[in-house]
Coordinates of C-alpha atoms in Angstrom, one line a residue:
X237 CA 133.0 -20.7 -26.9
X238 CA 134.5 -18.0 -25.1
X239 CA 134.5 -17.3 -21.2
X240 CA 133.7 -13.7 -19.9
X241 CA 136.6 -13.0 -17.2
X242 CA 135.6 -11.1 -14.0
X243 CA 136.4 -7.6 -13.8
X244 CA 138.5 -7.3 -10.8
X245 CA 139.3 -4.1 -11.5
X246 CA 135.3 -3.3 -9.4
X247 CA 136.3 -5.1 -6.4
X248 CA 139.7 -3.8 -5.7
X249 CA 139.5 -2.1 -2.5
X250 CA 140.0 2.1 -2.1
X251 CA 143.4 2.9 -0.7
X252 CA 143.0 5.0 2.7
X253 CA 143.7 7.8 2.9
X254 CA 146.7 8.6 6.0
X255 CA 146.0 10.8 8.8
X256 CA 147.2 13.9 8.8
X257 CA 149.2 14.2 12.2
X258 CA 149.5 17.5 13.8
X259 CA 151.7 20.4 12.0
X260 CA 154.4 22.5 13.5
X261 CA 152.3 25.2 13.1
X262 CA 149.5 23.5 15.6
X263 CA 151.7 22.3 17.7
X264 CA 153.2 25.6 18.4
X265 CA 149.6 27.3 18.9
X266 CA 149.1 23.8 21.7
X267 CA 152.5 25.4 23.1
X268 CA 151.0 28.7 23.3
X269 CA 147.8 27.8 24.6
X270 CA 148.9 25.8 27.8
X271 CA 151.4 28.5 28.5
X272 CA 149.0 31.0 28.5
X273 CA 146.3 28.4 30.7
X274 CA 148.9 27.4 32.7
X275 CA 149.0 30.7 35.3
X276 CA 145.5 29.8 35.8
X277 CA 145.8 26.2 36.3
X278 CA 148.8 26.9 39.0
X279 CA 146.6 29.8 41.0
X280 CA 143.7 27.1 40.9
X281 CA 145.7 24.3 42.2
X282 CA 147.2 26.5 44.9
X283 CA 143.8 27.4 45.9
X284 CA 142.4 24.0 46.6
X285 CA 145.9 21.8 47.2
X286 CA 147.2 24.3 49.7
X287 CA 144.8 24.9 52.6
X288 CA 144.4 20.7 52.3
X289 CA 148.1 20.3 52.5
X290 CA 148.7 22.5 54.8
X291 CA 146.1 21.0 57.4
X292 CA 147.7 17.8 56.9
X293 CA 151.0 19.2 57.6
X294 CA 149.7 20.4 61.1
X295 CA 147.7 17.2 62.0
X296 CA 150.6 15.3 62.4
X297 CA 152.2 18.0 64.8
X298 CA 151.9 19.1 68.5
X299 CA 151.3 22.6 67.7
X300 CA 149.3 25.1 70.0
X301 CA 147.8 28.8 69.5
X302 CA 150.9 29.5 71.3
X303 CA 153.0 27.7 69.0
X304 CA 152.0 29.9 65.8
X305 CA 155.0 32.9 66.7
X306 CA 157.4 31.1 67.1
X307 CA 159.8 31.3 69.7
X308 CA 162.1 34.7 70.2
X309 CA 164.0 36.4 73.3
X310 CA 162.4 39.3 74.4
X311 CA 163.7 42.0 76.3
X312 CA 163.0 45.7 78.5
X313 CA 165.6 48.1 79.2
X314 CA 165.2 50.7 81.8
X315 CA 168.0 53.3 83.5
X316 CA 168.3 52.5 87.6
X317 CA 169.6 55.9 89.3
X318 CA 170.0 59.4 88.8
X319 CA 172.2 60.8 86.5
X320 CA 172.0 64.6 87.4
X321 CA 175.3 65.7 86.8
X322 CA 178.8 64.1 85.3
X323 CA 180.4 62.0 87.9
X324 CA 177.1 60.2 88.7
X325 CA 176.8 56.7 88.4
X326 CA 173.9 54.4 87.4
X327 CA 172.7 50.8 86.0
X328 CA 171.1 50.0 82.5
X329 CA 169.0 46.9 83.7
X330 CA 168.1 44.3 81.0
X331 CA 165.0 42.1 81.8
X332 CA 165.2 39.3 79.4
X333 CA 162.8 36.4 79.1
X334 CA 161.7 33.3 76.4
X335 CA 158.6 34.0 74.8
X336 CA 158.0 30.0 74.5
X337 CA 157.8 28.2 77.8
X338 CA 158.4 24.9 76.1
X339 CA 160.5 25.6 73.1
X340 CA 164.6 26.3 73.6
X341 CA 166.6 29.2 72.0
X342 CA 169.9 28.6 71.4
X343 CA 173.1 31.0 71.0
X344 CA 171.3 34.0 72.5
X345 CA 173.0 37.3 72.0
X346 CA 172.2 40.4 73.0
X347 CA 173.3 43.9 72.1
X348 CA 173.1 47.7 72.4
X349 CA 174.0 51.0 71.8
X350 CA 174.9 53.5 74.8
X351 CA 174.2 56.5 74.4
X352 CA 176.6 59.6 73.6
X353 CA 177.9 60.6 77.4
X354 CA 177.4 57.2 79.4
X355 CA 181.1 55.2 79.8
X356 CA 180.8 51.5 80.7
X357 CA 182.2 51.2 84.6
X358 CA 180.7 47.5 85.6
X359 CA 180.0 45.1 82.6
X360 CA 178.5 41.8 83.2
X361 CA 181.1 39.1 82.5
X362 CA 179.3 37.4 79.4
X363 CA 179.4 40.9 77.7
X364 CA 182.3 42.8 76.0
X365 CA 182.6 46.6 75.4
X366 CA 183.9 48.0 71.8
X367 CA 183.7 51.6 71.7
X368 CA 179.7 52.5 72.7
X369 CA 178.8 49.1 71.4
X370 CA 178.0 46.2 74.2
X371 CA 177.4 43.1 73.1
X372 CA 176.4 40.0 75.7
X373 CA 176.5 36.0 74.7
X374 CA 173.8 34.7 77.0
X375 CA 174.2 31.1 75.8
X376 CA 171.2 28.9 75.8
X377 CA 167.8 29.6 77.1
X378 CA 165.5 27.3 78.0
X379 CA 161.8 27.4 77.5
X380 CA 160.3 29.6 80.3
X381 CA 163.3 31.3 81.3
X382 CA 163.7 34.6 82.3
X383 CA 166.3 37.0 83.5
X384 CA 167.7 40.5 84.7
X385 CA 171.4 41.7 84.3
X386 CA 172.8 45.2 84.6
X387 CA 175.7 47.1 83.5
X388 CA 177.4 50.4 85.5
X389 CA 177.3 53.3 83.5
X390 CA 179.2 56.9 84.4
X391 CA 177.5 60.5 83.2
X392 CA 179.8 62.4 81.6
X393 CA 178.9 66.3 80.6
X394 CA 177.9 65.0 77.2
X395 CA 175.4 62.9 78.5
X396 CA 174.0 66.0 81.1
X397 CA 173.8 68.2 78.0
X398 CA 171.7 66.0 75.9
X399 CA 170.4 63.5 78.4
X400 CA 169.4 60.3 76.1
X401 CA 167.2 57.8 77.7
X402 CA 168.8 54.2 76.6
X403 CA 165.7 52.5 76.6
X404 CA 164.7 55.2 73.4
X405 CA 167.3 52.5 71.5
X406 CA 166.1 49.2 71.9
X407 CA 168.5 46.2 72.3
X408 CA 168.7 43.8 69.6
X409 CA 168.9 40.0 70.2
X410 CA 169.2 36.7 68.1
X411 CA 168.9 33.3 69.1
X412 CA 168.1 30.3 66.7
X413 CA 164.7 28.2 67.7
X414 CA 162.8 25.2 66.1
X415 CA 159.6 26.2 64.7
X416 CA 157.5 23.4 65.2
X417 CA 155.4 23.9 62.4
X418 CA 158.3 24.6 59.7
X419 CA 160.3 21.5 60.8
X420 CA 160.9 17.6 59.4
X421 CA 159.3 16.5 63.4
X422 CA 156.1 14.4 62.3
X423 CA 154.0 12.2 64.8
X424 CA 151.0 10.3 64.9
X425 CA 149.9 11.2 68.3
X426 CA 147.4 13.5 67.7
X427 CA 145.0 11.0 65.7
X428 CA 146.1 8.6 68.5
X429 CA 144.4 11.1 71.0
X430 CA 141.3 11.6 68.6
X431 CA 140.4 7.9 68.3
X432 CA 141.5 7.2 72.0
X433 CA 139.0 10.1 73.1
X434 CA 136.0 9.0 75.3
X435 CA 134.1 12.1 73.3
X436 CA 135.0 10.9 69.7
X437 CA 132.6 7.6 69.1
X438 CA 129.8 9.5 70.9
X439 CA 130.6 12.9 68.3
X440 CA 130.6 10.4 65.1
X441 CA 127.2 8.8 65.7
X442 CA 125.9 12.4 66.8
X443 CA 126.8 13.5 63.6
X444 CA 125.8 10.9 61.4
X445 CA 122.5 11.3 62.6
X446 CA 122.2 14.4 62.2
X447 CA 124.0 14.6 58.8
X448 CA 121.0 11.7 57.8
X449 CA 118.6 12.8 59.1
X450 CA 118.8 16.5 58.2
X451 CA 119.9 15.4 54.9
X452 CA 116.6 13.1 54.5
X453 CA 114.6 15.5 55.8
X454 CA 115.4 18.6 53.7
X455 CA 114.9 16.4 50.3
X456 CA 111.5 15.2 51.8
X457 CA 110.1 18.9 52.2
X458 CA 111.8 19.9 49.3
X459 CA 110.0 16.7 47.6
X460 CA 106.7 17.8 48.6
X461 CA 106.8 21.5 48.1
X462 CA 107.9 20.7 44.9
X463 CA 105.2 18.5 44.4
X464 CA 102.9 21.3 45.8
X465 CA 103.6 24.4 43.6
X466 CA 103.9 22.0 41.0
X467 CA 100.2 22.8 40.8
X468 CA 98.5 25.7 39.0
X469 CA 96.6 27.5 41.0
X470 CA 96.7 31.9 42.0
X471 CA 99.1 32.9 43.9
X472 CA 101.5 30.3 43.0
X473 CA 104.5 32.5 42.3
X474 CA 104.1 34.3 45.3
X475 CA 104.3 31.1 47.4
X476 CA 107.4 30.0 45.2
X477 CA 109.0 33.2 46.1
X478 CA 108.4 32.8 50.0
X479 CA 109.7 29.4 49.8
X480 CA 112.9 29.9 49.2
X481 CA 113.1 32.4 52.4
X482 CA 114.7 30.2 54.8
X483 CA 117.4 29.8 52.5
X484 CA 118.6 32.9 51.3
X485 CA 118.1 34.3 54.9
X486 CA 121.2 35.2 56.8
X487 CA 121.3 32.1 59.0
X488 CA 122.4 34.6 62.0
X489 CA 118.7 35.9 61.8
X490 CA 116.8 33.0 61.2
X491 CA 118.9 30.9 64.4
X492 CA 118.1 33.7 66.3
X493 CA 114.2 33.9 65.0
X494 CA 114.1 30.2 66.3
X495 CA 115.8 30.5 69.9
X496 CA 113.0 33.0 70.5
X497 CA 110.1 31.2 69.2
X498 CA 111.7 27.7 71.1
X499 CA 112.2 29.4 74.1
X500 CA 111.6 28.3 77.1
X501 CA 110.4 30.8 79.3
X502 CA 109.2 34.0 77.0
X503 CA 108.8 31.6 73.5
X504 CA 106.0 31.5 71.3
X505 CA 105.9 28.1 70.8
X506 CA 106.2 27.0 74.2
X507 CA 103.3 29.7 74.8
X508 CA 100.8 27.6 72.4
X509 CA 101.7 24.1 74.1
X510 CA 100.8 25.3 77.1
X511 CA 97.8 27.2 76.4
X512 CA 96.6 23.8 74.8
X513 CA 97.5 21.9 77.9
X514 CA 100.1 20.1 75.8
X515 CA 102.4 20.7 78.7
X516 CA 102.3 22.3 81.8
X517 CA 105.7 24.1 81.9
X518 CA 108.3 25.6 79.2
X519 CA 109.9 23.0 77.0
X520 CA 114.1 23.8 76.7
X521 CA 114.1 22.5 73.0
X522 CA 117.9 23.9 72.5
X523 CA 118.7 22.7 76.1
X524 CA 117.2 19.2 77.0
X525 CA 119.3 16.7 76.1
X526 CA 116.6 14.1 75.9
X527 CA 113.0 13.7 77.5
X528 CA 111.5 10.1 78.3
X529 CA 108.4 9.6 75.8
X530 CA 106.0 6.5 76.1
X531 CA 104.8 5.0 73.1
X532 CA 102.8 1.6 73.0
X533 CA 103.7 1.2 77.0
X534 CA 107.5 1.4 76.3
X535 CA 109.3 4.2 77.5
X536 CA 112.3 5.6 75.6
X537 CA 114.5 8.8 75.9
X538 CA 114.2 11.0 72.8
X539 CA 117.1 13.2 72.0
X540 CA 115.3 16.4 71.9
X541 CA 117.7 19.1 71.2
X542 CA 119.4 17.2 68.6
X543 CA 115.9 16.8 66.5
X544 CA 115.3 19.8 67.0
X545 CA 118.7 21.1 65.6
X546 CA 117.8 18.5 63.1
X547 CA 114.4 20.2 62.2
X548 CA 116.2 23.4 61.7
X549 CA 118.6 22.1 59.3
X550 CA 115.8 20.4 57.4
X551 CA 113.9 23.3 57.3
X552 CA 116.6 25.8 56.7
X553 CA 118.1 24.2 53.7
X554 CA 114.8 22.0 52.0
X555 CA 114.4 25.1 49.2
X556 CA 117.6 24.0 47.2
X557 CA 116.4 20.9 47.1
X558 CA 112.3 22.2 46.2
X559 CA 114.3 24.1 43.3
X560 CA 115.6 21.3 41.7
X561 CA 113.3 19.2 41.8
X562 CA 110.8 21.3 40.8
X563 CA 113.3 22.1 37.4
X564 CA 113.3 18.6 37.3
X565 CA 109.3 18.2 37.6
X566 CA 108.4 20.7 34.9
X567 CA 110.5 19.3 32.3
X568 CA 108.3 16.1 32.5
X569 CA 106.0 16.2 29.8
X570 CA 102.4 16.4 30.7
X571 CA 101.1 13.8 28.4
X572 CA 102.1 11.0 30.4
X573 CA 100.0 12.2 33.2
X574 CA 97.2 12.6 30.8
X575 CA 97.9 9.0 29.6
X576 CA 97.8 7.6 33.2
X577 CA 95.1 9.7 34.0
X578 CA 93.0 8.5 31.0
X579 CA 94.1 4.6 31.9
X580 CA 92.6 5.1 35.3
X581 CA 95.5 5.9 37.4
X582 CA 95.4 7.5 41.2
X583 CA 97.6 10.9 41.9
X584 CA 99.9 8.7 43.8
X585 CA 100.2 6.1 41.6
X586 CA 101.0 8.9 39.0
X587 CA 103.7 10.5 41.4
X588 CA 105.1 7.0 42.0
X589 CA 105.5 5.8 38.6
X590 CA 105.7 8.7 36.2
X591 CA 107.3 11.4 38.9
X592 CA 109.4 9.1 40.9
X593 CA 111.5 7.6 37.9
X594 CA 112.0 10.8 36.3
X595 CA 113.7 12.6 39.7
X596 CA 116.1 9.8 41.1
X597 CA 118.7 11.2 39.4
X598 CA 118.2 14.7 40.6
X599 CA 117.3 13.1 44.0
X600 CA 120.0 11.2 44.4
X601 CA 122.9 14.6 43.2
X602 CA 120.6 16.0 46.2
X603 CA 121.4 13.5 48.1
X604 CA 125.3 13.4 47.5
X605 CA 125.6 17.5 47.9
X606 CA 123.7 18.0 51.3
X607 CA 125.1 14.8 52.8
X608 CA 129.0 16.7 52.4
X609 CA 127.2 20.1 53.3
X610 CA 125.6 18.6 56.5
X611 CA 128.3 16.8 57.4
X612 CA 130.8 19.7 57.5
X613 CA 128.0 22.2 58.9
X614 CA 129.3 24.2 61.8
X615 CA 127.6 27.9 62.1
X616 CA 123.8 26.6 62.2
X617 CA 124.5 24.2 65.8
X618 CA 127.0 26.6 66.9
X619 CA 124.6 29.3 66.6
X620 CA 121.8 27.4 68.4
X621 CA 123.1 25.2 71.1
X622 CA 127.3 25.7 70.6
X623 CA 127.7 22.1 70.8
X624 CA 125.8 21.6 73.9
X625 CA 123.0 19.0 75.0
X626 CA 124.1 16.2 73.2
X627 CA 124.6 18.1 69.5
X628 CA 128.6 18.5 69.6
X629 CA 128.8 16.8 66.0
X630 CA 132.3 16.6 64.4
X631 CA 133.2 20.3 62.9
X632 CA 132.6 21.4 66.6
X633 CA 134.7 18.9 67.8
X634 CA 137.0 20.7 65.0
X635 CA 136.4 24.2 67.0
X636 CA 136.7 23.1 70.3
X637 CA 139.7 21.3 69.9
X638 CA 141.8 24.0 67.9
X639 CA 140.6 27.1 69.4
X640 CA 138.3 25.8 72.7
X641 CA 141.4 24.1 73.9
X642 CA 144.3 25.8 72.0
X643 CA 145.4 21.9 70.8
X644 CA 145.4 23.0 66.9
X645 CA 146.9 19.8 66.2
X646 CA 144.3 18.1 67.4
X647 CA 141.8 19.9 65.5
X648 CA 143.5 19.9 62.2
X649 CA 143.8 15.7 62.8
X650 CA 139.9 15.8 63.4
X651 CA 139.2 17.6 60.0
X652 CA 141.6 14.8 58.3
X653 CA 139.3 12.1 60.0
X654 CA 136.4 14.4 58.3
X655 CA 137.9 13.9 55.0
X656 CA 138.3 10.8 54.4
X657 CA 134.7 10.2 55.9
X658 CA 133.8 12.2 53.0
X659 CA 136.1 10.8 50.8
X660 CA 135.0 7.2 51.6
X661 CA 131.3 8.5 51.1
X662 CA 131.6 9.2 47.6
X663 CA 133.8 7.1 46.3
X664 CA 130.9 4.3 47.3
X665 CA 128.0 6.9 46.0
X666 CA 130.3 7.0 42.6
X667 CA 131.0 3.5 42.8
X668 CA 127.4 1.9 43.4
X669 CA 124.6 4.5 43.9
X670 CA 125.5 6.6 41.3
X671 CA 126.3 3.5 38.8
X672 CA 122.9 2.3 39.5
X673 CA 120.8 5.7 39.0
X674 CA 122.6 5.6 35.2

């Protein structure tokens, strides 16, 4: 009797085959390829890195309009007396002053040229004479100072032969000077001054509301216009087109479109109320900071020129947000409508359980993009009120403080304080709302 043995032979496993790693040749073309990208990658990270850099580098400085030249000697030079014929005598007088009245210049000098015909006759002490050469030490200069000197000068027949003005050469001087903005000096008291400000707390809230509010508002009006020309019916296109107008409008027209119709003594709108008997006299919708309203017996002060700054924004910028989502809406396929309409459903049960799902995500990328937008908008308030009537949000904090009050430091700490608002913002959006619309 005789056993079959197993054939093993069947069952022994493939060997693998190795990886090829990467050749010379390849790695040489990798080489070549980041060297060549590399230009591009530099200009792009100058682009972006340097303008935040640099804003951080003045935040934590006491710098000033003024301080942006820095600090230099400056001086006039003008001939006293009359030098008619050789013999006469007269003074070159230097005025000489500091360009800074806070920063110091150190190791002053001063000097000049006579010209051909004049001899030297009384030099100040802190000069010396070599030849038609004058040069002056003047020392130290405090910020602020200023100063006049002269030096006697003789005509000789040179000079009355080819008279030379001396003010035609102009004096050279040196001095060494910190530049605040170029020096290793860094301090914390700007963002000290920000948060201790009476006007900042006030400023943040203003702009929160108005960066939520406009935000919410925009993607509600997109949301429905969306939902609108969603429809077929004529003329459709034409609407779609005059939708996006207050959008690709230059917001210098359409601000000033809306201080006319809002105002309150020649405005449209106002016009309307009061042929309605809405109200009896012009409503200053840019200029009220709020106006008591009763509702249900309780009385309550309504901040009108910041909804209605509000209002703008929404309506300004709700057609990027009706573009999207109605991109988003037609790529829905119409046979789940059909189904839901077939199982009995409502339109707004349809637009709340088909429609709804389906645009979060868009929605919520919405959400994240005009949030930043709002909250750094400057030119639409500035344009309408400046900041005024209870609208100053933070970025014209950021204008009044750099160039309002000449405190760039200040300002530049104020767009920090913006940034890592921002920054806070979306790391949470990345960390939790977006995680959850995934």
């Amino acid at each position: 009797m005789t056993t079959a043995t197993p054939d093993t032979t069947s069952q022994t496993p493939a060997p693998q085959r190795k990886k090829r790693g990467i050749g010379p040749m390849e790695r040489r073309e990798a080489r070549l390829a980041y060297s060549l990208l590399m230009p591009t990658f530099a200009i792009v990270l100058g682009i972006v890195l340097f303008p935040l850099i640099a804003n951080f580098w003045i935040s934590a400085k006491p710098v000033t309009l003024g301080d942006l030249r820095p600090p230099r000697i400056i001086a006039s030079e003008r001939l006293r007396g009359d030098l008619e014929k050789a013999g006469d005598e007269a003074q070159i007088e230097y005025r000489v002053r500091n360009s800074s009245q806070s920063q110091e210049i150190r190791n002053v000098t001063l000097s000049d040229t006579l010209p051909a015909g004049l001899s030297l006759t009384k030099p100040d002490s802190r000069c010396r004479v070599t030849g038609r050469e004058i040069m002056c030490e003047l020392g130290d200069w405090e910020g602020g100072s200023r100063e006049r000197f002269s030096i006697g000068v003789t005509a000789q027949q040179a000079y009355i032969d080819n008279p030379v003005k001396p003010r035609d050469n102009e004096p050279v001087l040196t001095g060494t000077a910190d530049n605040i903005l170029t020096n290793f000096e860094f301090t914390f008291d700007n963002f000290i001054g920000v948060f201790n400000s009476r006007e900042f707390w006030p400023v943040f809230w203003v702009t929160i509301a108005y960066t939520v509010f406009g935000t919410g508002g925009a993607l509600i009006l997109g949301l429905f216009a969306a939902q609108l020309l969603h429809q077929k019916f004529p003329g459709r296109s034409i609407l779609r087109g005059l939708f996006l107008f207050p959008y690709v409008a230059p917001v210098i027209a359409v601000a000033f479109t809306w201080l006319i119709l809002l105002d309150p003594f020649s405005g449209t709108f106002n016009a309307v109320l009061q042929k309605m008997n809405i109200t009896n006299e012009g409503i200053n919708f840019f200029g009220s900071r709020s106006v008591p309203i009763t509702f249900f017996g309780v009385t309550f002060e309504f901040p009108l020129a910041l909804a209605t700054v509000i209002a703008f924004e929404a309506w300004r910028y709700f057609p990027l947000s009706f573009l999207f989502i109605l991109a988003r809406m037609q790529s829905i396929s119409s046979d789940m409508y059909e189904a839901a309409e077939v199982d009995g459903a409502t339109p707004l049960q349809q637009f709340w359980h088909i429609s709804m799902p389906q645009l979060i995500g868009i929605l919520s990328t919405l959400f994240l993009l005009r949030f930043i937008w709002t909250f750094n908008k400057f030119d639409d308030i500035f344009l309408l009120t400046g900041g005024a009537a209870g609208t100053r949000t933070l970025t014209v904090d950021v204008y009044e403080q750099g160039f309002a009050l000449s405190n760039l430091g200040a300002g530049a700490a104020v767009a920090v304080v913006i940034f890592f608002m921002l920054l806070v913002f979306a790391i949470v959006y990345f960390r939790f709302v977006h995680r959850e619309d995934s």
